[in-house]
mmCIF file of C-alpha atoms in Angstrom:
data_model
loop_
_atom_site.group_PDB
_atom_site.id
_atom_site.type_symbol
_atom_site.label_atom_id
_atom_site.label_comp_id
_atom_site.label_asym_id
_atom_site.label_seq_id
_atom_site.Cartn_x
_atom_site.Cartn_y
_atom_site.Cartn_z
ATOM 1 C CA MET A 1 136.673 -3.603 -31.332
ATOM 2 C CA THR A 2 133.345 -5.334 -32.839
ATOM 3 C CA ARG A 3 131.113 -2.981 -34.689
ATOM 4 C CA THR A 4 128.065 -2.849 -32.000
ATOM 5 C CA SER A 5 130.482 -1.611 -30.199
ATOM 6 C CA PHE A 6 131.562 0.892 -32.725
ATOM 7 C CA ILE A 7 128.274 1.760 -33.316
ATOM 8 C CA ALA A 8 127.907 2.389 -29.293
ATOM 9 C CA VAL A 9 130.956 4.754 -29.600
ATOM 10 C CA VAL A 10 129.648 7.365 -31.778
ATOM 11 C CA VAL A 11 126.044 7.514 -30.702
ATOM 12 C CA SER A 12 127.620 7.847 -27.603
ATOM 13 C CA ALA A 13 130.659 11.192 -29.009
ATOM 14 C CA ILE A 14 127.265 12.770 -30.773
ATOM 15 C CA VAL A 15 125.135 12.629 -27.622
ATOM 16 C CA GLY A 16 128.145 13.476 -25.957
ATOM 17 C CA ALA A 17 129.026 16.050 -28.154
ATOM 18 C CA ALA A 18 125.188 17.518 -29.252
ATOM 19 C CA ALA A 19 124.856 18.391 -25.445
ATOM 20 C CA ALA A 20 127.695 19.857 -25.148
ATOM 21 C CA GLN A 21 126.306 22.822 -27.758
ATOM 22 C CA ALA A 22 122.923 23.120 -26.440
ATOM 23 C CA GLU A 23 122.580 26.095 -25.317
ATOM 24 C CA THR A 24 120.825 26.730 -21.561
ATOM 25 C CA LEU A 25 119.066 30.489 -21.091
ATOM 26 C CA LYS A 26 119.518 31.393 -17.321
ATOM 27 C CA VAL A 27 115.819 33.390 -16.728
ATOM 28 C CA ALA A 28 116.176 35.487 -13.406
ATOM 29 C CA THR A 29 113.118 36.471 -11.497
ATOM 30 C CA ALA A 30 112.056 38.267 -8.215
ATOM 31 C CA ALA A 31 109.204 36.189 -7.998
ATOM 32 C CA PRO A 32 109.605 33.583 -5.580
ATOM 33 C CA ASN A 33 108.762 29.613 -6.771
ATOM 34 C CA GLY A 34 105.248 28.691 -6.820
ATOM 35 C CA THR A 35 103.778 31.847 -7.791
ATOM 36 C CA PRO A 36 102.058 32.861 -11.250
ATOM 37 C CA TRP A 37 105.502 34.126 -12.543
ATOM 38 C CA VAL A 38 107.773 31.578 -12.232
ATOM 39 C CA ALA A 39 105.444 28.661 -13.117
ATOM 40 C CA HIS A 40 105.143 30.853 -16.109
ATOM 41 C CA LEU A 41 108.420 30.557 -16.703
ATOM 42 C CA GLU A 42 108.678 26.967 -16.345
ATOM 43 C CA LYS A 43 106.136 25.867 -18.487
ATOM 44 C CA SER A 44 107.939 28.147 -20.660
ATOM 45 C CA ALA A 45 111.215 26.350 -20.594
ATOM 46 C CA ALA A 46 109.462 22.860 -21.042
ATOM 47 C CA ASN A 47 108.187 24.236 -24.176
ATOM 48 C CA LEU A 48 111.427 25.203 -25.431
ATOM 49 C CA ALA A 49 112.932 21.591 -24.764
ATOM 50 C CA GLU A 50 110.317 20.412 -26.265
ATOM 51 C CA ILE A 51 110.249 21.884 -29.327
ATOM 52 C CA SER A 52 113.496 22.412 -29.415
ATOM 53 C CA GLY A 53 114.374 18.412 -28.970
ATOM 54 C CA GLY A 54 116.211 19.445 -25.595
ATOM 55 C CA ALA A 55 118.892 22.087 -27.562
ATOM 56 C CA MET A 56 118.076 24.940 -25.945
ATOM 57 C CA THR A 57 116.882 25.026 -22.520
ATOM 58 C CA MET A 58 115.874 27.731 -19.470
ATOM 59 C CA GLU A 59 117.125 27.734 -16.444
ATOM 60 C CA VAL A 60 114.972 29.348 -13.888
ATOM 61 C CA PHE A 61 116.614 31.337 -10.818
ATOM 62 C CA ALA A 62 113.656 32.359 -8.740
ATOM 63 C CA ALA A 63 113.627 34.640 -5.975
ATOM 64 C CA ASN A 64 116.371 36.906 -6.824
ATOM 65 C CA GLN A 65 118.833 33.754 -6.621
ATOM 66 C CA LEU A 66 121.077 35.895 -9.383
ATOM 67 C CA GLY A 67 120.880 39.480 -7.571
ATOM 68 C CA ALA A 68 118.968 42.394 -7.009
ATOM 69 C CA GLU A 69 116.706 43.698 -9.368
ATOM 70 C CA THR A 70 118.614 46.389 -10.054
ATOM 71 C CA ASP A 71 121.475 44.520 -9.717
ATOM 72 C CA THR A 72 120.448 41.917 -12.347
ATOM 73 C CA ILE A 73 119.023 43.385 -15.503
ATOM 74 C CA LYS A 74 121.963 45.586 -15.277
ATOM 75 C CA GLN A 75 123.761 42.470 -16.303
ATOM 76 C CA THR A 76 121.472 41.373 -18.936
ATOM 77 C CA ALA A 77 121.442 44.634 -20.675
ATOM 78 C CA ARG A 78 125.655 44.149 -20.864
ATOM 79 C CA GLY A 79 125.035 39.934 -22.261
ATOM 80 C CA ARG A 80 126.190 38.416 -19.041
ATOM 81 C CA LEU A 81 122.980 37.398 -18.182
ATOM 82 C CA ASP A 82 120.437 35.850 -20.772
ATOM 83 C CA ALA A 83 116.883 37.440 -19.521
ATOM 84 C CA GLY A 84 114.441 37.887 -17.078
ATOM 85 C CA ILE A 85 111.810 39.136 -15.496
ATOM 86 C CA PHE A 86 111.777 42.864 -14.256
ATOM 87 C CA SER A 87 109.353 45.521 -12.853
ATOM 88 C CA ILE A 88 109.124 49.376 -13.579
ATOM 89 C CA THR A 89 111.405 50.343 -10.964
ATOM 90 C CA ALA A 90 113.999 48.009 -12.147
ATOM 91 C CA VAL A 91 113.550 48.545 -15.711
ATOM 92 C CA ALA A 92 113.284 53.026 -15.439
ATOM 93 C CA SER A 93 117.365 51.759 -14.393
ATOM 94 C CA VAL A 94 117.824 51.310 -17.461
ATOM 95 C CA VAL A 95 115.643 52.586 -19.052
ATOM 96 C CA PRO A 96 114.007 55.576 -17.615
ATOM 97 C CA GLU A 97 111.085 56.761 -20.306
ATOM 98 C CA VAL A 98 109.103 53.490 -19.284
ATOM 99 C CA ALA A 99 107.899 55.642 -16.398
ATOM 100 C CA MET A 100 105.567 56.684 -18.695
ATOM 101 C CA LEU A 101 103.846 53.747 -18.366
ATOM 102 C CA VAL A 102 102.519 54.443 -14.800
ATOM 103 C CA THR A 103 101.527 57.522 -13.714
ATOM 104 C CA PRO A 104 99.353 57.840 -10.995
ATOM 105 C CA PHE A 105 95.304 57.262 -12.466
ATOM 106 C CA PHE A 106 96.903 56.886 -16.134
ATOM 107 C CA TRP A 107 94.427 53.779 -16.815
ATOM 108 C CA ASP A 108 91.014 52.969 -15.994
ATOM 109 C CA ASN A 109 91.789 49.019 -16.031
ATOM 110 C CA PHE A 110 93.254 46.023 -16.750
ATOM 111 C CA GLU A 111 91.718 45.717 -20.790
ATOM 112 C CA GLN A 112 92.723 48.940 -21.447
ATOM 113 C CA ALA A 113 96.143 48.796 -20.627
ATOM 114 C CA ASP A 114 96.022 45.039 -22.387
ATOM 115 C CA CYS A 115 95.903 46.528 -25.651
ATOM 116 C CA ALA A 116 98.077 49.727 -25.543
ATOM 117 C CA LEU A 117 101.162 47.695 -24.447
ATOM 118 C CA ASP A 118 100.454 44.666 -26.686
ATOM 119 C CA GLU A 119 98.775 46.475 -30.109
ATOM 120 C CA HIS A 120 100.288 49.822 -29.596
ATOM 121 C CA LEU A 121 103.505 50.161 -27.437
ATOM 122 C CA SER A 122 106.044 47.450 -28.366
ATOM 123 C CA ASP A 123 107.933 48.065 -31.206
ATOM 124 C CA THR A 124 107.919 51.940 -28.862
ATOM 125 C CA TYR A 125 109.153 50.319 -26.397
ATOM 126 C CA ASP A 126 111.447 48.198 -27.815
ATOM 127 C CA GLU A 127 113.298 50.651 -29.682
ATOM 128 C CA LEU A 128 114.045 51.658 -26.383
ATOM 129 C CA PHE A 129 115.564 48.646 -24.724
ATOM 130 C CA GLN A 130 117.331 47.506 -27.420
ATOM 131 C CA ALA A 131 119.431 50.616 -27.609
ATOM 132 C CA ARG A 132 120.084 49.700 -24.333
ATOM 133 C CA GLY A 133 120.935 46.155 -25.362
ATOM 134 C CA LEU A 134 117.405 44.721 -24.051
ATOM 135 C CA ARG A 135 115.284 43.259 -26.163
ATOM 136 C CA LEU A 136 110.927 43.251 -25.308
ATOM 137 C CA VAL A 137 109.843 39.022 -25.260
ATOM 138 C CA GLN A 138 106.599 39.897 -23.291
ATOM 139 C CA TRP A 139 104.994 42.568 -21.574
ATOM 140 C CA GLN A 140 103.815 40.793 -18.266
ATOM 141 C CA GLU A 141 102.150 41.493 -15.420
ATOM 142 C CA LEU A 142 102.281 42.592 -11.462
ATOM 143 C CA GLY A 143 98.199 44.528 -10.857
ATOM 144 C CA TRP A 144 97.557 47.230 -9.462
ATOM 145 C CA GLN A 145 99.180 49.708 -6.951
ATOM 146 C CA ASN A 146 96.790 49.771 -3.677
ATOM 147 C CA LEU A 147 97.208 52.152 -0.079
ATOM 148 C CA PHE A 148 97.213 50.258 3.486
ATOM 149 C CA THR A 149 97.729 51.692 6.752
ATOM 150 C CA ASP A 150 97.690 50.571 10.513
ATOM 151 C CA GLU A 151 93.856 52.257 10.813
ATOM 152 C CA PRO A 152 90.904 52.411 8.893
ATOM 153 C CA ILE A 153 90.968 55.966 6.846
ATOM 154 C CA SER A 154 87.989 57.262 4.436
ATOM 155 C CA GLY A 155 89.930 59.612 2.187
ATOM 156 C CA PRO A 156 93.366 61.420 1.723
ATOM 157 C CA LYS A 157 92.886 63.916 4.059
ATOM 158 C CA ASP A 158 93.138 60.880 6.770
ATOM 159 C CA VAL A 159 96.835 60.263 5.297
ATOM 160 C CA ASP A 160 97.692 63.998 5.657
ATOM 161 C CA GLY A 161 101.341 63.710 7.350
ATOM 162 C CA LEU A 162 101.450 59.301 7.794
ATOM 163 C CA LYS A 163 104.438 58.389 7.183
ATOM 164 C CA MET A 164 104.926 55.559 4.238
ATOM 165 C CA ARG A 165 106.216 53.441 2.637
ATOM 166 C CA VAL A 166 106.382 54.585 -1.686
ATOM 167 C CA GLY A 167 107.746 53.465 -3.971
ATOM 168 C CA THR A 168 111.371 54.519 -4.981
ATOM 169 C CA SER A 169 111.139 56.296 -8.897
ATOM 170 C CA LEU A 170 110.002 59.742 -9.237
ATOM 171 C CA ASN A 171 106.434 58.922 -9.857
ATOM 172 C CA HIS A 172 105.297 57.838 -6.222
ATOM 173 C CA ASP A 173 106.785 60.552 -4.551
ATOM 174 C CA LEU A 174 105.247 63.319 -6.351
ATOM 175 C CA TYR A 175 101.817 61.996 -6.000
ATOM 176 C CA TRP A 176 102.361 60.918 -2.331
ATOM 177 C CA ARG A 177 103.819 64.250 -1.553
ATOM 178 C CA ALA A 178 101.005 65.820 -3.029
ATOM 179 C CA ALA A 179 98.675 63.536 -0.403
ATOM 180 C CA GLY A 180 101.386 65.177 2.379
ATOM 181 C CA VAL A 181 102.868 61.826 3.458
ATOM 182 C CA SER A 182 105.427 61.405 5.175
ATOM 183 C CA GLY A 183 107.589 59.808 2.336
ATOM 184 C CA VAL A 184 109.843 56.698 2.672
ATOM 185 C CA PRO A 185 111.524 54.669 -0.130
ATOM 186 C CA LEU A 186 111.681 51.672 1.113
ATOM 187 C CA PRO A 187 112.395 48.422 -1.751
ATOM 188 C CA PHE A 188 109.551 45.949 -1.246
ATOM 189 C CA SER A 189 112.132 43.312 1.029
ATOM 190 C CA GLU A 190 112.317 46.363 3.908
ATOM 191 C CA THR A 191 108.761 47.012 4.338
ATOM 192 C CA ALA A 192 107.894 44.656 7.587
ATOM 193 C CA THR A 193 110.601 45.345 8.889
ATOM 194 C CA GLY A 194 110.109 49.057 8.745
ATOM 195 C CA LEU A 195 105.901 48.546 10.081
ATOM 196 C CA GLN A 196 107.547 46.951 13.456
ATOM 197 C CA THR A 197 109.992 49.204 14.484
ATOM 198 C CA GLY A 198 107.283 52.371 13.345
ATOM 199 C CA LEU A 199 109.674 54.064 10.793
ATOM 200 C CA ILE A 200 106.756 53.554 8.779
ATOM 201 C CA ASP A 201 102.744 53.802 9.656
ATOM 202 C CA GLY A 202 101.794 51.884 5.717
ATOM 203 C CA GLY A 203 102.957 52.653 2.245
ATOM 204 C CA GLU A 204 101.654 51.085 -0.930
ATOM 205 C CA LEU A 205 101.711 47.646 -2.248
ATOM 206 C CA PRO A 206 100.293 45.679 -5.191
ATOM 207 C CA THR A 207 98.569 42.984 -3.304
ATOM 208 C CA ILE A 208 100.089 39.505 -3.911
ATOM 209 C CA SER A 209 102.779 41.822 -2.556
ATOM 210 C CA TYR A 210 100.918 42.606 0.331
ATOM 211 C CA VAL A 211 98.725 39.311 1.087
ATOM 212 C CA ALA A 212 101.839 36.899 0.540
ATOM 213 C CA GLY A 213 104.417 39.329 2.302
ATOM 214 C CA GLY A 214 102.323 39.325 5.742
ATOM 215 C CA VAL A 215 102.850 42.968 6.189
ATOM 216 C CA GLY A 216 98.917 42.618 5.357
ATOM 217 C CA LYS A 217 99.037 41.352 9.193
ATOM 218 C CA LEU A 218 101.357 44.266 10.155
ATOM 219 C CA SER A 219 99.045 46.648 8.693
ATOM 220 C CA PRO A 220 95.387 44.918 7.964
ATOM 221 C CA HIS A 221 93.615 48.003 6.742
ATOM 222 C CA LEU A 222 93.803 48.186 3.008
ATOM 223 C CA THR A 223 91.941 50.929 0.059
ATOM 224 C CA ARG A 224 91.676 50.009 -3.187
ATOM 225 C CA THR A 225 93.380 52.873 -4.407
ATOM 226 C CA ARG A 226 94.589 51.053 -7.986
ATOM 227 C CA HIS A 227 96.428 54.591 -8.121
ATOM 228 C CA ILE A 228 99.405 53.186 -10.996
ATOM 229 C CA TYR A 229 98.707 50.044 -12.556
ATOM 230 C CA GLN A 230 102.684 48.222 -13.311
ATOM 231 C CA PRO A 231 102.949 45.460 -15.808
ATOM 232 C CA SER A 232 105.778 43.335 -15.862
ATOM 233 C CA ILE A 233 108.375 42.966 -18.935
ATOM 234 C CA MET A 234 110.494 40.379 -19.626
ATOM 235 C CA LEU A 235 113.466 41.200 -21.542
ATOM 236 C CA MET A 236 116.070 39.537 -23.236
ATOM 237 C CA SER A 237 119.951 40.539 -23.686
ATOM 238 C CA THR A 238 120.435 41.184 -27.648
ATOM 239 C CA LYS A 239 124.323 39.837 -27.218
ATOM 240 C CA VAL A 240 122.128 36.380 -26.814
ATOM 241 C CA TRP A 241 119.696 36.592 -29.211
ATOM 242 C CA ASP A 242 121.909 38.004 -31.979
ATOM 243 C CA ARG A 243 124.217 35.447 -31.079
ATOM 244 C CA LEU A 244 120.557 32.443 -31.984
ATOM 245 C CA SER A 245 120.402 31.427 -35.088
ATOM 246 C CA GLU A 246 117.136 31.761 -36.409
ATOM 247 C CA GLU A 247 116.040 28.349 -35.915
ATOM 248 C CA GLN A 248 116.710 28.716 -32.158
ATOM 249 C CA GLN A 249 114.728 32.395 -31.941
ATOM 250 C CA ALA A 250 111.753 30.881 -33.744
ATOM 251 C CA GLN A 251 111.501 28.241 -31.419
ATOM 252 C CA PHE A 252 112.400 30.508 -28.218
ATOM 253 C CA ASN A 253 109.212 32.380 -29.335
ATOM 254 C CA GLU A 254 107.085 29.588 -30.081
ATOM 255 C CA ALA A 255 107.929 28.457 -26.797
ATOM 256 C CA MET A 256 107.127 31.261 -24.704
ATOM 257 C CA GLU A 257 103.628 30.841 -22.794
ATOM 258 C CA PRO A 258 100.950 33.380 -23.399
ATOM 259 C CA ALA A 259 101.172 36.667 -21.738
ATOM 260 C CA GLN A 260 98.166 36.493 -21.484
ATOM 261 C CA ALA A 261 97.922 33.347 -19.312
ATOM 262 C CA LEU A 262 100.049 34.837 -16.823
ATOM 263 C CA ARG A 263 98.178 37.824 -16.311
ATOM 264 C CA GLY A 264 95.174 35.853 -16.401
ATOM 265 C CA ALA A 265 96.613 33.689 -12.966
ATOM 266 C CA VAL A 266 98.006 36.664 -11.608
ATOM 267 C CA ARG A 267 94.782 38.374 -11.480
ATOM 268 C CA ASP A 268 93.211 34.708 -9.905
ATOM 269 C CA ALA A 269 96.428 35.360 -7.656
ATOM 270 C CA ILE A 270 94.889 38.618 -6.590
ATOM 271 C CA ASP A 271 90.902 37.734 -6.015
ATOM 272 C CA PHE A 272 92.294 34.144 -3.328
ATOM 273 C CA PHE A 273 94.429 36.960 -1.477
ATOM 274 C CA SER A 274 92.808 39.461 -1.216
ATOM 275 C CA ALA A 275 90.238 36.642 0.053
ATOM 276 C CA LYS A 276 92.651 35.204 2.516
ATOM 277 C CA HIS A 277 93.583 38.492 3.712
ATOM 278 C CA VAL A 278 89.597 38.926 4.997
ATOM 279 C CA GLU A 279 89.690 35.464 6.182
ATOM 280 C CA GLU A 280 92.493 36.539 8.519
ATOM 281 C CA GLY A 281 91.277 39.458 10.731
ATOM 282 C CA GLY A 282 92.242 42.384 7.463
ATOM 283 C CA THR A 283 89.642 45.010 6.325
ATOM 284 C CA ILE A 284 89.203 45.452 2.325
ATOM 285 C CA ASN A 285 88.048 49.310 1.609
ATOM 286 C CA GLU A 286 86.498 49.259 -1.665
ATOM 287 C CA LEU A 287 85.949 53.052 -3.196
ATOM 288 C CA ASP A 288 83.627 54.439 -5.395
ATOM 289 C CA GLU A 289 83.712 56.404 -8.101
ATOM 290 C CA ALA A 290 83.268 59.934 -6.208
ATOM 291 C CA GLN A 291 86.017 58.591 -4.063
ATOM 292 C CA ARG A 292 88.392 57.588 -6.060
ATOM 293 C CA ALA A 293 88.156 60.796 -8.771
ATOM 294 C CA GLU A 294 89.364 62.436 -5.210
ATOM 295 C CA TRP A 295 92.675 60.469 -5.252
ATOM 296 C CA ALA A 296 93.357 60.959 -8.129
ATOM 297 C CA ALA A 297 92.790 64.671 -7.965
ATOM 298 C CA LEU A 298 95.825 64.841 -6.498
ATOM 299 C CA TRP A 299 97.599 63.772 -9.421
ATOM 300 C CA THR A 300 97.866 66.922 -12.041
ATOM 301 C CA GLU A 301 99.188 68.164 -15.267
ATOM 302 C CA GLU A 302 101.437 69.785 -13.513
ATOM 303 C CA LYS A 303 102.729 66.961 -11.809
ATOM 304 C CA THR A 304 102.873 64.895 -15.072
ATOM 305 C CA GLN A 305 105.039 67.317 -17.051
ATOM 306 C CA GLU A 306 106.887 67.622 -13.657
ATOM 307 C CA LEU A 307 107.719 64.019 -14.175
ATOM 308 C CA ILE A 308 108.339 63.842 -17.835
ATOM 309 C CA ASP A 309 111.097 67.003 -17.361
ATOM 310 C CA ALA A 310 112.596 65.172 -14.541
ATOM 311 C CA THR A 311 112.918 61.782 -16.307
ATOM 312 C CA GLY A 312 114.329 63.149 -19.504
ATOM 313 C CA GLY A 313 115.402 61.124 -22.622
ATOM 314 C CA GLU A 314 112.929 60.671 -24.757
ATOM 315 C CA SER A 315 110.271 60.762 -22.113
ATOM 316 C CA GLN A 316 108.509 63.483 -23.911
ATOM 317 C CA ARG A 317 108.013 61.661 -27.375
ATOM 318 C CA VAL A 318 107.286 58.062 -25.231
ATOM 319 C CA TYR A 319 104.376 59.692 -22.957
ATOM 320 C CA ASP A 320 102.462 61.032 -26.458
ATOM 321 C CA ALA A 321 102.470 57.850 -27.640
ATOM 322 C CA VAL A 322 100.882 56.217 -24.867
ATOM 323 C CA VAL A 323 98.632 58.428 -24.189
ATOM 324 C CA LYS A 324 97.588 58.224 -27.908
ATOM 325 C CA ALA A 325 97.569 54.393 -26.767
ATOM 326 C CA ARG A 326 94.711 54.537 -24.497
ATOM 327 C CA GLU A 327 92.986 56.540 -26.444
ATOM 328 C CA ALA A 328 93.353 53.620 -29.019
ATOM 329 C CA CYS A 329 92.227 51.556 -26.472
ATOM 330 C CA THR A 330 89.498 53.294 -25.015
ATOM 331 C CA ALA A 331 87.411 53.355 -27.954
ATOM 332 C CA SER A 332 88.118 50.140 -29.136
#
C-alpha cells in the first residue's frame, strides 16, 4: 500500500468513526410541516449541526409521525424519545400541575404571560418535570383559545345548551359547564368530523388551528373570547440530557432558536390566519371590555379551587407561585 493510500484509509476510518458516534436527537411535534413550530425546530437543528461540527444533529418528526402527543410525551419521559414540543393538555397527562397555567381568564395579555413563564416559573416547573423524567428546554406558544359557532352570538346566554367541542382537560369542562354548554371533549383531529355529523355546533380552538384546520369553513363565526392562554412546552428526556457531555449540553442550549422568535412567528401567523378567515367569508367578533368581563364572570374562585383540588399533587403550591408570577409581571 502506498503512503497516499494509507493516509486515505486512515482519514476514511476517522470520518466513519465520527459519523458512527454522531448524536442524533429525535424530536417530535404535532405541528404539521410548514408551520412556525417545525421551522423553529429545523433552524435549531441546523444551528446544532453547525455548532457541533456535525457531531450532533436533530431529526424532526412533524405531524404526529411518531404517535399522538399523549404517547410521545410518555416515550420522552421514559427516554425512548429524545425531545418534543407538547401542548399543555399532553404535558398534563404526565405532570398534572401544569394545568395551573391555564385557568380561564387568568392572563391579561401575551407580555404578562411571557414574563411570568420566562422570568419566574421555569424553576418551579422544571423541578416538577425532572421528577417525571423530563427537562424544560423552552416555553413556547400556541395562543389564545377562542369560541367558534355555526351562528353569530352576542354573549354567554347564546351558548346555553349548545353542543360544543371542548378541550379534554378539566379546566375547559368546568368553564363551559358554567356557561350551560353541553360539552363534548374532542381532540382537534376529530373536530371537523364532529361538525359535519352534527355531533357539535361549535367549540373552542386557537385561531391557527381553527383556520388552518378548515374548521372555520364549517363553523364560520369566531368570537375572540381569549378565555384560555396556552403556551406550548419543549421538553427533553432527562435520561438523554444526562448522557450528553457538558460540551454537548452547552452546544444544544446555544443551538436553540430563541423562544421569543417563535412566539413572534406564531403571533404573526394568528394575524395572517385571522385575515384569511375573513377573506374566505368568515366573521370575527371582537369583544369590548364589558363583554369580555361577562364571559370572565363565569369562572369563579370556587371553580379555581375545585380545579386545584381535583388536580391534586402540588397544585396549590404551584398555583400560588403562578399567581405570584403574574403579580410580579403586572407590576412591571
